[in-house]
C-alpha cells in the first residue's frame, strides 16, 4: 500500500479526521487515515457528550468515535498506526516520513488535534502515571475513596472535577485566578456539587512525593497573599488546556504564536493541497461539532483540488 501514491492522507482519528475520512471515502478517494499516539482524539477520553446534535440523551465520547470509525471504514477508509516524523510539502506528491516508511500523497488533511498541556514541573513529570494524570476518565477509578485535585479553570477542569467526584472523597479544583473560562452551566454544576471545593488564586509549586513514587501532597502558593503550604492529596489531574500537534510542520506551514496552524477560508493552509481541520487549527471553538464541520470542509476541498490538479 505504501508504494503507490495516495490521493489523500488524513492525519488523525479524532472527530475531524474521521469526518474527513467519511467524506473522502464516499468520494471514492480511499483515504489513508493515520492514527497517532492518542487514537480517537479528545472525544475518546471524555465521558458523556451532551452537545453533539442528534443524540437527545447524549452519547459517550468513545462510542461516538467508534461509530465514526466504522462509518468511514464502510466507505473504504484504511487505518494505519504511525507517528509523522517529518514531511516534505515542497512539491507534489507530498512525502510523509513515518520513520519506518515514507508515504506519498497528492493531498494531505492535517487533523492531528491538540494534546494535553502540563505544568512542566520536574516533580509533576516524574509522577505522571503515579498519581499525576491528564485523563480523568482513564485514571480516575484508581483513586476511588481518596481526595483528588484538579488543576484549571476551564470546561475541561470542571468536567474532570464532576467526573472524579464519582470516585473521590473530595475534589479540590485549584485555579490560578479568581475568574473562570469555564461556561456558566459547567461552573455552576461544579460549584453546587457537595464533594467539589475550590482553591483560587493558587498555583502548584511542587508535587510530592517523587521518592515514594506516589502523590501525597502538593506544595501550593497563593499568588495574592504569598502564603505557601502543603496540601494533602492522592492525585493531581490536569485540565489546563491543550497544545496543537503541528510541530512537525514548522518552517513549512504558517502557524500562530502558540503553534496552531493558520488557515484561511476554513481549512486552506499556505501550501496548496494541504488542508487543516479541527483542533490543530481552531483555537476559538474547539468543539466536536466544529471539528467535524471543518473535517467535512477539508474533505470537500481535497475532492475539488484533485479534480482541478489531477491525482
Ligand atoms: P481552556 O478553556 O483554555 O482553559 C484552560 C484553563 O487552564 C484556564 O483556566 C487557564 O487559566 C488554565 N491554565 C492554562 N495554563 C495553565 C498553567 N500553566 N498553570 C495553571 N493553569 C493554567 O481549556 P479547556 O478547559 O481545555 O477547554 C478548551 C475548549 O474545549 C473550550 O472551548 C471548552 O468550552 C471546550 N470544552 C467543552 C466541554 C464541554 O462542553 N463538555 C468540556 C471540555 C472542554 P487562565 O484562565 O488563567 O488562563
Short mmCIF file of C-alpha atoms and ligand atoms in Angstrom, two decimals:
data_model
loop_
_atom_site.label_atom_id
_atom_site.label_comp_id
_atom_site.label_asym_id
_atom_site.label_seq_id
_atom_site.Cartn_x
_atom_site.Cartn_y
_atom_site.Cartn_z
CA UNK A 1 0.00 0.00 0.00
CA UNK A 2 2.83 2.42 0.85
CA UNK A 3 4.49 2.09 -2.57
CA UNK A 4 1.73 3.76 -4.55
CA UNK A 5 0.88 7.44 -4.38
CA UNK A 6 -2.28 8.04 -2.37
CA UNK A 7 -4.96 10.53 -3.35
CA UNK A 8 -5.22 11.70 0.21
CA UNK A 9 -3.75 11.01 3.64
CA UNK A 10 -5.56 12.15 6.76
CA UNK A 11 -3.53 12.67 9.91
CA UNK A 12 -5.61 11.98 12.99
CA UNK A 13 -8.52 9.82 14.06
CA UNK A 14 -10.40 12.33 16.15
CA UNK A 15 -13.78 13.72 15.23
CA UNK A 16 -12.33 15.91 12.50
CA UNK A 17 -10.10 13.30 10.83
CA UNK A 18 -12.85 10.69 10.86
CA UNK A 19 -15.38 13.08 9.37
CA UNK A 20 -12.86 13.88 6.62
CA UNK A 21 -12.43 10.11 6.17
CA UNK A 22 -16.19 9.57 5.78
CA UNK A 23 -16.43 12.29 3.13
CA UNK A 24 -13.28 11.38 1.16
CA UNK A 25 -14.26 7.70 1.46
CA UNK A 26 -17.67 8.40 -0.02
CA UNK A 27 -15.91 10.35 -2.81
CA UNK A 28 -14.08 7.10 -3.59
CA UNK A 29 -10.66 8.53 -2.71
CA UNK A 30 -9.71 5.57 -0.44
CA UNK A 31 -8.25 7.79 2.29
CA UNK A 32 -5.36 6.53 4.37
CA UNK A 33 -6.13 7.60 7.92
CA UNK A 34 -3.15 7.76 10.24
CA UNK A 35 -3.77 7.02 13.88
CA UNK A 36 -1.23 8.53 16.28
CA UNK A 37 -0.50 8.05 19.96
CA UNK A 38 -3.90 9.41 21.03
CA UNK A 39 -6.34 7.36 18.92
CA UNK A 40 -9.79 8.87 18.74
CA UNK A 41 -8.56 12.25 19.96
CA UNK A 42 -10.15 14.21 22.77
CA UNK A 43 -13.56 12.56 22.44
CA UNK A 44 -12.08 9.18 23.26
CA UNK A 45 -11.01 10.39 26.70
CA UNK A 46 -14.18 12.21 27.56
CA UNK A 47 -17.39 10.94 29.09
CA UNK A 48 -20.92 11.96 28.20
CA UNK A 49 -21.15 14.31 25.20
CA UNK A 50 -24.38 16.24 25.55
CA UNK A 51 -23.95 18.85 22.85
CA UNK A 52 -23.35 16.80 19.70
CA UNK A 53 -26.56 17.17 17.65
CA UNK A 54 -28.60 14.03 17.05
CA UNK A 55 -28.29 12.41 20.48
CA UNK A 56 -31.10 13.72 22.70
CA UNK A 57 -29.83 11.75 25.71
CA UNK A 58 -26.16 12.39 24.97
CA UNK A 59 -23.61 9.80 23.89
CA UNK A 60 -20.36 8.57 25.42
CA UNK A 61 -17.36 10.13 23.62
CA UNK A 62 -15.60 6.80 22.86
CA UNK A 63 -18.85 5.36 21.48
CA UNK A 64 -19.33 8.36 19.17
CA UNK A 65 -15.77 7.95 17.87
CA UNK A 66 -16.25 4.21 17.34
CA UNK A 67 -19.36 4.91 15.25
CA UNK A 68 -17.42 7.38 13.12
CA UNK A 69 -14.54 4.90 12.63
CA UNK A 70 -16.91 2.20 11.43
CA UNK A 71 -18.78 4.64 9.22
CA UNK A 72 -15.54 5.74 7.49
CA UNK A 73 -14.35 2.13 7.12
CA UNK A 74 -17.62 1.24 5.40
CA UNK A 75 -16.73 3.75 2.69
CA UNK A 76 -13.22 2.41 2.16
CA UNK A 77 -11.07 4.32 4.66
CA UNK A 78 -7.87 2.45 5.57
CA UNK A 79 -6.30 2.88 9.00
CA UNK A 80 -2.62 2.84 9.84
CA UNK A 81 -0.79 3.42 13.12
CA UNK A 82 2.03 5.90 12.68
CA UNK A 83 3.88 8.92 14.01
CA UNK A 84 4.78 11.55 11.42
CA UNK A 85 8.46 12.38 11.90
CA UNK A 86 8.78 14.89 9.06
CA UNK A 87 7.07 15.93 5.85
CA UNK A 88 8.26 17.35 2.55
CA UNK A 89 5.49 19.63 1.33
CA UNK A 90 7.63 21.50 -1.22
CA UNK A 91 6.24 19.56 -4.17
CA UNK A 92 3.52 17.05 -5.01
CA UNK A 93 3.21 14.27 -4.30
CA UNK A 94 3.95 15.23 -0.72
CA UNK A 95 6.37 12.93 1.09
CA UNK A 96 5.36 11.88 4.59
CA UNK A 97 8.10 10.27 6.65
CA UNK A 98 6.77 7.90 9.31
CA UNK A 99 10.21 6.66 10.39
CA UNK A 100 9.90 3.10 9.15
CA UNK A 101 8.25 4.13 5.87
CA UNK A 102 7.59 7.09 3.61
CA UNK A 103 4.16 7.58 2.13
CA UNK A 104 3.47 9.76 -0.87
CA UNK A 105 0.20 11.57 -1.28
CA UNK A 106 -1.30 14.13 -3.66
CA UNK A 107 -3.15 15.86 -0.84
CA UNK A 108 -2.97 15.99 2.93
CA UNK A 109 -5.54 16.71 5.61
CA UNK A 110 -3.98 17.57 8.94
CA UNK A 111 -6.44 16.75 11.70
CA UNK A 112 -3.83 15.92 14.33
CA UNK A 113 -5.61 17.79 17.11
CA UNK A 114 -4.08 19.12 20.26
CA UNK A 115 -2.56 17.31 23.25
CA UNK A 116 -2.96 17.97 26.94
CA UNK A 117 -0.85 20.74 28.43
CA UNK A 118 1.27 20.04 31.53
CA UNK A 119 2.56 22.39 34.23
CA UNK A 120 6.10 21.31 33.25
CA UNK A 121 7.31 20.97 36.85
CA UNK A 122 10.03 18.26 37.15
CA UNK A 123 8.17 16.63 40.08
CA UNK A 124 4.93 16.59 38.04
CA UNK A 125 6.66 14.96 35.06
CA UNK A 126 8.30 12.36 37.34
CA UNK A 127 4.92 11.32 38.75
CA UNK A 128 2.92 11.00 35.51
CA UNK A 129 1.19 7.65 35.76
CA UNK A 130 1.77 7.54 39.51
CA UNK A 131 -0.91 9.95 40.67
CA UNK A 132 -0.42 12.67 38.04
CA UNK A 133 -2.70 12.41 35.02
CA UNK A 134 -4.33 14.45 32.27
CA UNK A 135 -7.14 11.96 31.73
CA UNK A 136 -9.80 11.66 34.41
CA UNK A 137 -11.76 9.03 32.53
CA UNK A 138 -8.64 6.89 32.12
CA UNK A 139 -7.21 7.13 35.63
CA UNK A 140 -9.93 8.38 37.97
CA UNK A 141 -11.01 4.93 39.08
CA UNK A 142 -7.57 4.24 40.62
CA UNK A 143 -8.24 6.89 43.25
CA UNK A 144 -11.55 5.59 44.49
CA UNK A 145 -12.06 6.62 48.11
CA UNK A 146 -9.25 9.21 48.08
CA UNK A 147 -9.08 13.01 47.90
CA UNK A 148 -8.26 14.24 44.39
CA UNK A 149 -7.08 17.58 43.00
CA UNK A 150 -7.89 19.08 39.60
CA UNK A 151 -5.90 21.98 38.12
CA UNK A 152 -7.53 24.56 35.82
CA UNK A 153 -10.44 26.93 35.44
CA UNK A 154 -11.94 25.96 32.07
CA UNK A 155 -14.62 23.49 31.00
CA UNK A 156 -12.11 20.64 30.95
CA UNK A 157 -11.26 21.17 34.62
CA UNK A 158 -14.98 21.37 35.57
CA UNK A 159 -15.76 18.24 33.57
CA UNK A 160 -12.87 16.36 35.19
CA UNK A 161 -13.90 17.53 38.67
CA UNK A 162 -17.51 16.40 38.12
CA UNK A 163 -16.40 13.04 36.74
CA UNK A 164 -13.87 12.46 39.54
CA UNK A 165 -16.46 13.26 42.20
CA UNK A 166 -17.88 9.78 41.49
CA UNK A 167 -14.74 8.21 42.94
CA UNK A 168 -13.15 10.74 45.23
CA UNK A 169 -13.95 11.51 48.84
CA UNK A 170 -13.39 15.16 47.89
CA UNK A 171 -12.31 17.00 44.72
CA UNK A 172 -10.41 20.27 45.04
CA UNK A 173 -10.21 22.47 41.95
CA UNK A 174 -7.09 24.63 42.05
CA UNK A 175 -7.14 27.65 39.74
CA UNK A 176 -4.50 30.33 39.30
CA UNK A 177 -7.02 33.21 39.07
CA UNK A 178 -10.40 34.05 40.57
CA UNK A 179 -12.08 34.27 37.16
CA UNK A 180 -13.04 31.23 35.13
CA UNK A 181 -13.01 30.38 31.44
CA UNK A 182 -15.50 27.61 32.11
CA UNK A 183 -19.04 28.00 30.77
CA UNK A 184 -21.60 29.08 33.34
CA UNK A 185 -23.50 25.79 33.22
CA UNK A 186 -20.39 23.68 33.91
CA UNK A 187 -19.09 26.03 36.60
CA UNK A 188 -22.48 26.11 38.34
CA UNK A 189 -22.67 22.32 38.33
CA UNK A 190 -19.23 22.05 39.90
CA UNK A 191 -19.96 24.81 42.42
CA UNK A 192 -23.18 23.16 43.53
CA UNK A 193 -21.60 19.74 43.95
CA UNK A 194 -21.19 18.79 47.59
CA UNK A 195 -17.88 16.98 47.03
CA UNK A 196 -16.22 19.75 44.99
CA UNK A 197 -14.43 22.70 46.53
CA UNK A 198 -12.28 25.46 45.03
CA UNK A 199 -8.89 26.98 45.86
CA UNK A 200 -8.49 30.18 43.84
CA UNK A 201 -5.50 32.44 43.10
CA UNK A 202 -3.40 29.39 43.81
CA UNK A 203 -0.57 27.73 41.88
CA UNK A 204 1.19 24.39 42.29
CA UNK A 205 4.92 24.76 43.01
CA UNK A 206 5.78 21.12 43.54
CA UNK A 207 4.20 17.67 43.57
CA UNK A 208 5.21 15.40 46.46
CA UNK A 209 6.49 12.70 46.80
CA UNK A 210 8.77 11.71 43.94
CA UNK A 211 10.86 9.45 46.23
CA UNK A 212 7.77 7.43 47.21
CA UNK A 213 6.59 7.26 43.57
CA UNK A 214 3.14 8.45 44.58
CA UNK A 215 1.30 11.70 45.08
CA UNK A 216 0.98 12.55 48.77
CA UNK A 217 0.61 16.33 48.69
CA UNK A 218 1.04 19.48 46.61
CA UNK A 219 3.16 22.46 47.60
CA UNK A 220 0.83 25.39 46.87
CA UNK A 221 1.28 29.15 46.78
CA UNK A 222 -1.41 31.79 46.98
CA UNK A 223 -0.36 34.38 44.42
CA UNK A 224 -2.14 37.23 46.22
CA UNK A 225 -1.00 36.62 49.79
CA UNK A 226 2.25 34.75 49.08
CA UNK A 227 1.25 32.02 51.54
CA UNK A 228 2.94 28.68 50.82
CA UNK A 229 1.60 25.43 52.24
CA UNK A 230 1.45 21.67 51.80
CA UNK A 231 -1.92 20.40 50.64
CA UNK A 232 -2.51 16.66 51.13
CA UNK A 233 -4.00 14.84 48.14
CA UNK A 234 -3.73 11.46 46.42
CA UNK A 235 -3.81 12.54 42.79
CA UNK A 236 -3.41 15.58 40.58
CA UNK A 237 -5.39 15.80 37.34
CA UNK A 238 -4.51 18.48 34.80
CA UNK A 239 -7.28 20.31 32.97
CA UNK A 240 -5.27 23.29 31.74
CA UNK A 241 -5.81 23.19 28.00
CA UNK A 242 -4.00 21.78 25.03
CA UNK A 243 -1.06 22.23 22.66
CA UNK A 244 -1.63 21.79 18.90
CA UNK A 245 0.12 18.79 17.31
CA UNK A 246 1.76 20.59 14.42
CA UNK A 247 5.44 20.90 15.39
CA UNK A 248 6.48 18.61 12.52
CA UNK A 249 5.30 21.24 10.03
CA UNK A 250 7.36 24.09 11.48
CA UNK A 251 9.02 26.08 8.69
CA UNK A 252 6.62 24.74 6.05
CA UNK A 253 3.17 25.73 7.23
CA UNK A 254 2.15 29.07 8.72
CA UNK A 255 1.37 28.93 12.43
CA UNK A 256 0.31 31.43 15.06
CA UNK A 257 2.37 32.27 18.16
CA UNK A 258 1.05 29.21 20.04
CA UNK A 259 1.68 26.75 17.22
CA UNK A 260 -1.88 26.48 15.85
CA UNK A 261 -1.91 26.04 12.06
CA UNK A 262 -3.10 29.19 10.30
CA UNK A 263 -5.91 28.58 7.83
CA UNK A 264 -7.98 30.81 5.58
CA UNK A 265 -11.44 30.04 4.20
CA UNK A 266 -11.93 27.41 6.94
CA UNK A 267 -9.29 24.83 6.02
CA UNK A 268 -6.73 26.15 3.48
CA UNK A 269 -3.11 26.27 4.68
CA UNK A 270 -0.42 28.24 2.86
CA UNK A 271 0.51 25.13 0.81
CA UNK A 272 -1.93 24.22 -2.00
CA UNK A 273 -3.22 20.68 -1.47
CA UNK A 274 -2.60 20.73 2.28
CA UNK A 275 -5.66 21.35 4.42
CA UNK A 276 -6.03 21.54 8.19
CA UNK A 277 -9.14 20.86 10.23
CA UNK A 278 -10.21 20.53 13.84
CA UNK A 279 -8.34 21.48 17.00
CA UNK A 280 -4.93 21.79 15.29
CA UNK A 281 -6.21 24.93 13.52
CA UNK A 282 -9.04 26.05 15.76
CA UNK A 283 -8.23 27.81 19.00
CA UNK A 284 -11.59 29.55 19.18
CA UNK A 285 -14.40 26.97 19.16
CA UNK A 286 -12.68 23.61 19.76
CA UNK A 287 -15.93 21.67 19.83
CA UNK A 288 -16.60 18.18 18.46
CA UNK A 289 -19.18 19.54 16.07
CA UNK A 290 -16.94 22.32 14.72
CA UNK A 291 -14.08 19.83 14.33
CA UNK A 292 -16.41 17.58 12.36
CA UNK A 293 -17.54 20.57 10.30
CA UNK A 294 -14.03 21.60 9.26
CA UNK A 295 -13.16 17.92 8.62
CA UNK A 296 -16.04 17.84 6.15
CA UNK A 297 -14.88 21.09 4.54
CA UNK A 298 -11.29 19.80 4.21
CA UNK A 299 -12.54 16.61 2.54
CA UNK A 300 -14.63 18.59 0.05
CA UNK A 301 -11.66 20.84 -0.76
CA UNK A 302 -9.48 17.77 -1.33
CA UNK A 303 -12.02 16.47 -3.84
CA UNK A 304 -12.10 19.82 -5.63
CA UNK A 305 -8.29 20.12 -5.58
CA UNK A 306 -7.82 16.67 -7.13
CA UNK A 307 -10.39 17.44 -9.81
CA UNK A 308 -8.58 20.65 -10.70
CA UNK A 309 -4.97 19.50 -10.36
CA UNK A 310 -5.26 15.83 -11.16
CA UNK A 311 -4.32 12.89 -8.98
P1 LIG B 1 -9.32 26.48 28.40
O1 LIG B 1 -10.73 26.94 28.27
O2 LIG B 1 -8.24 27.14 27.62
O3 LIG B 1 -8.95 26.57 29.95
C1 LIG B 1 -7.68 26.26 30.43
C2 LIG B 1 -7.59 26.61 31.90
O4 LIG B 1 -6.32 26.19 32.40
C3 LIG B 1 -7.69 28.11 32.15
O5 LIG B 1 -8.48 28.32 33.30
C4 LIG B 1 -6.24 28.53 32.38
O6 LIG B 1 -6.10 29.57 33.30
C5 LIG B 1 -5.64 27.29 33.00
N1 LIG B 1 -4.20 27.17 32.70
C6 LIG B 1 -3.60 27.18 31.49
N2 LIG B 1 -2.25 27.03 31.63
C7 LIG B 1 -2.02 26.92 32.96
C8 LIG B 1 -0.86 26.74 33.73
N3 LIG B 1 0.36 26.62 33.17
N4 LIG B 1 -0.99 26.67 35.08
C9 LIG B 1 -2.21 26.77 35.66
N5 LIG B 1 -3.37 26.93 34.98
C10 LIG B 1 -3.27 27.00 33.64
O7 LIG B 1 -9.16 24.92 28.07
P2 LIG B 1 -10.21 23.72 28.28
O8 LIG B 1 -10.85 23.79 29.59
O9 LIG B 1 -9.44 22.51 27.92
O10 LIG B 1 -11.33 23.98 27.18
C11 LIG B 1 -10.99 24.07 25.80
C12 LIG B 1 -12.26 24.16 24.93
O11 LIG B 1 -12.97 22.91 24.96
C13 LIG B 1 -13.24 25.23 25.38
O12 LIG B 1 -13.84 25.79 24.24
C14 LIG B 1 -14.26 24.45 26.18
O13 LIG B 1 -15.52 25.07 26.19
C15 LIG B 1 -14.29 23.13 25.43
N6 LIG B 1 -14.71 22.04 26.33
C16 LIG B 1 -16.05 21.80 26.45
C17 LIG B 1 -16.50 20.80 27.30
C18 LIG B 1 -17.97 20.54 27.41
O14 LIG B 1 -18.76 21.35 26.95
N7 LIG B 1 -18.39 19.44 27.99
C19 LIG B 1 -15.60 20.05 28.05
C20 LIG B 1 -14.23 20.33 27.93
C21 LIG B 1 -13.80 21.35 27.07
P3 LIG B 1 -6.40 31.09 32.88
O15 LIG B 1 -7.89 31.19 32.82
O16 LIG B 1 -5.80 31.88 33.98
O17 LIG B 1 -5.73 31.31 31.56
#
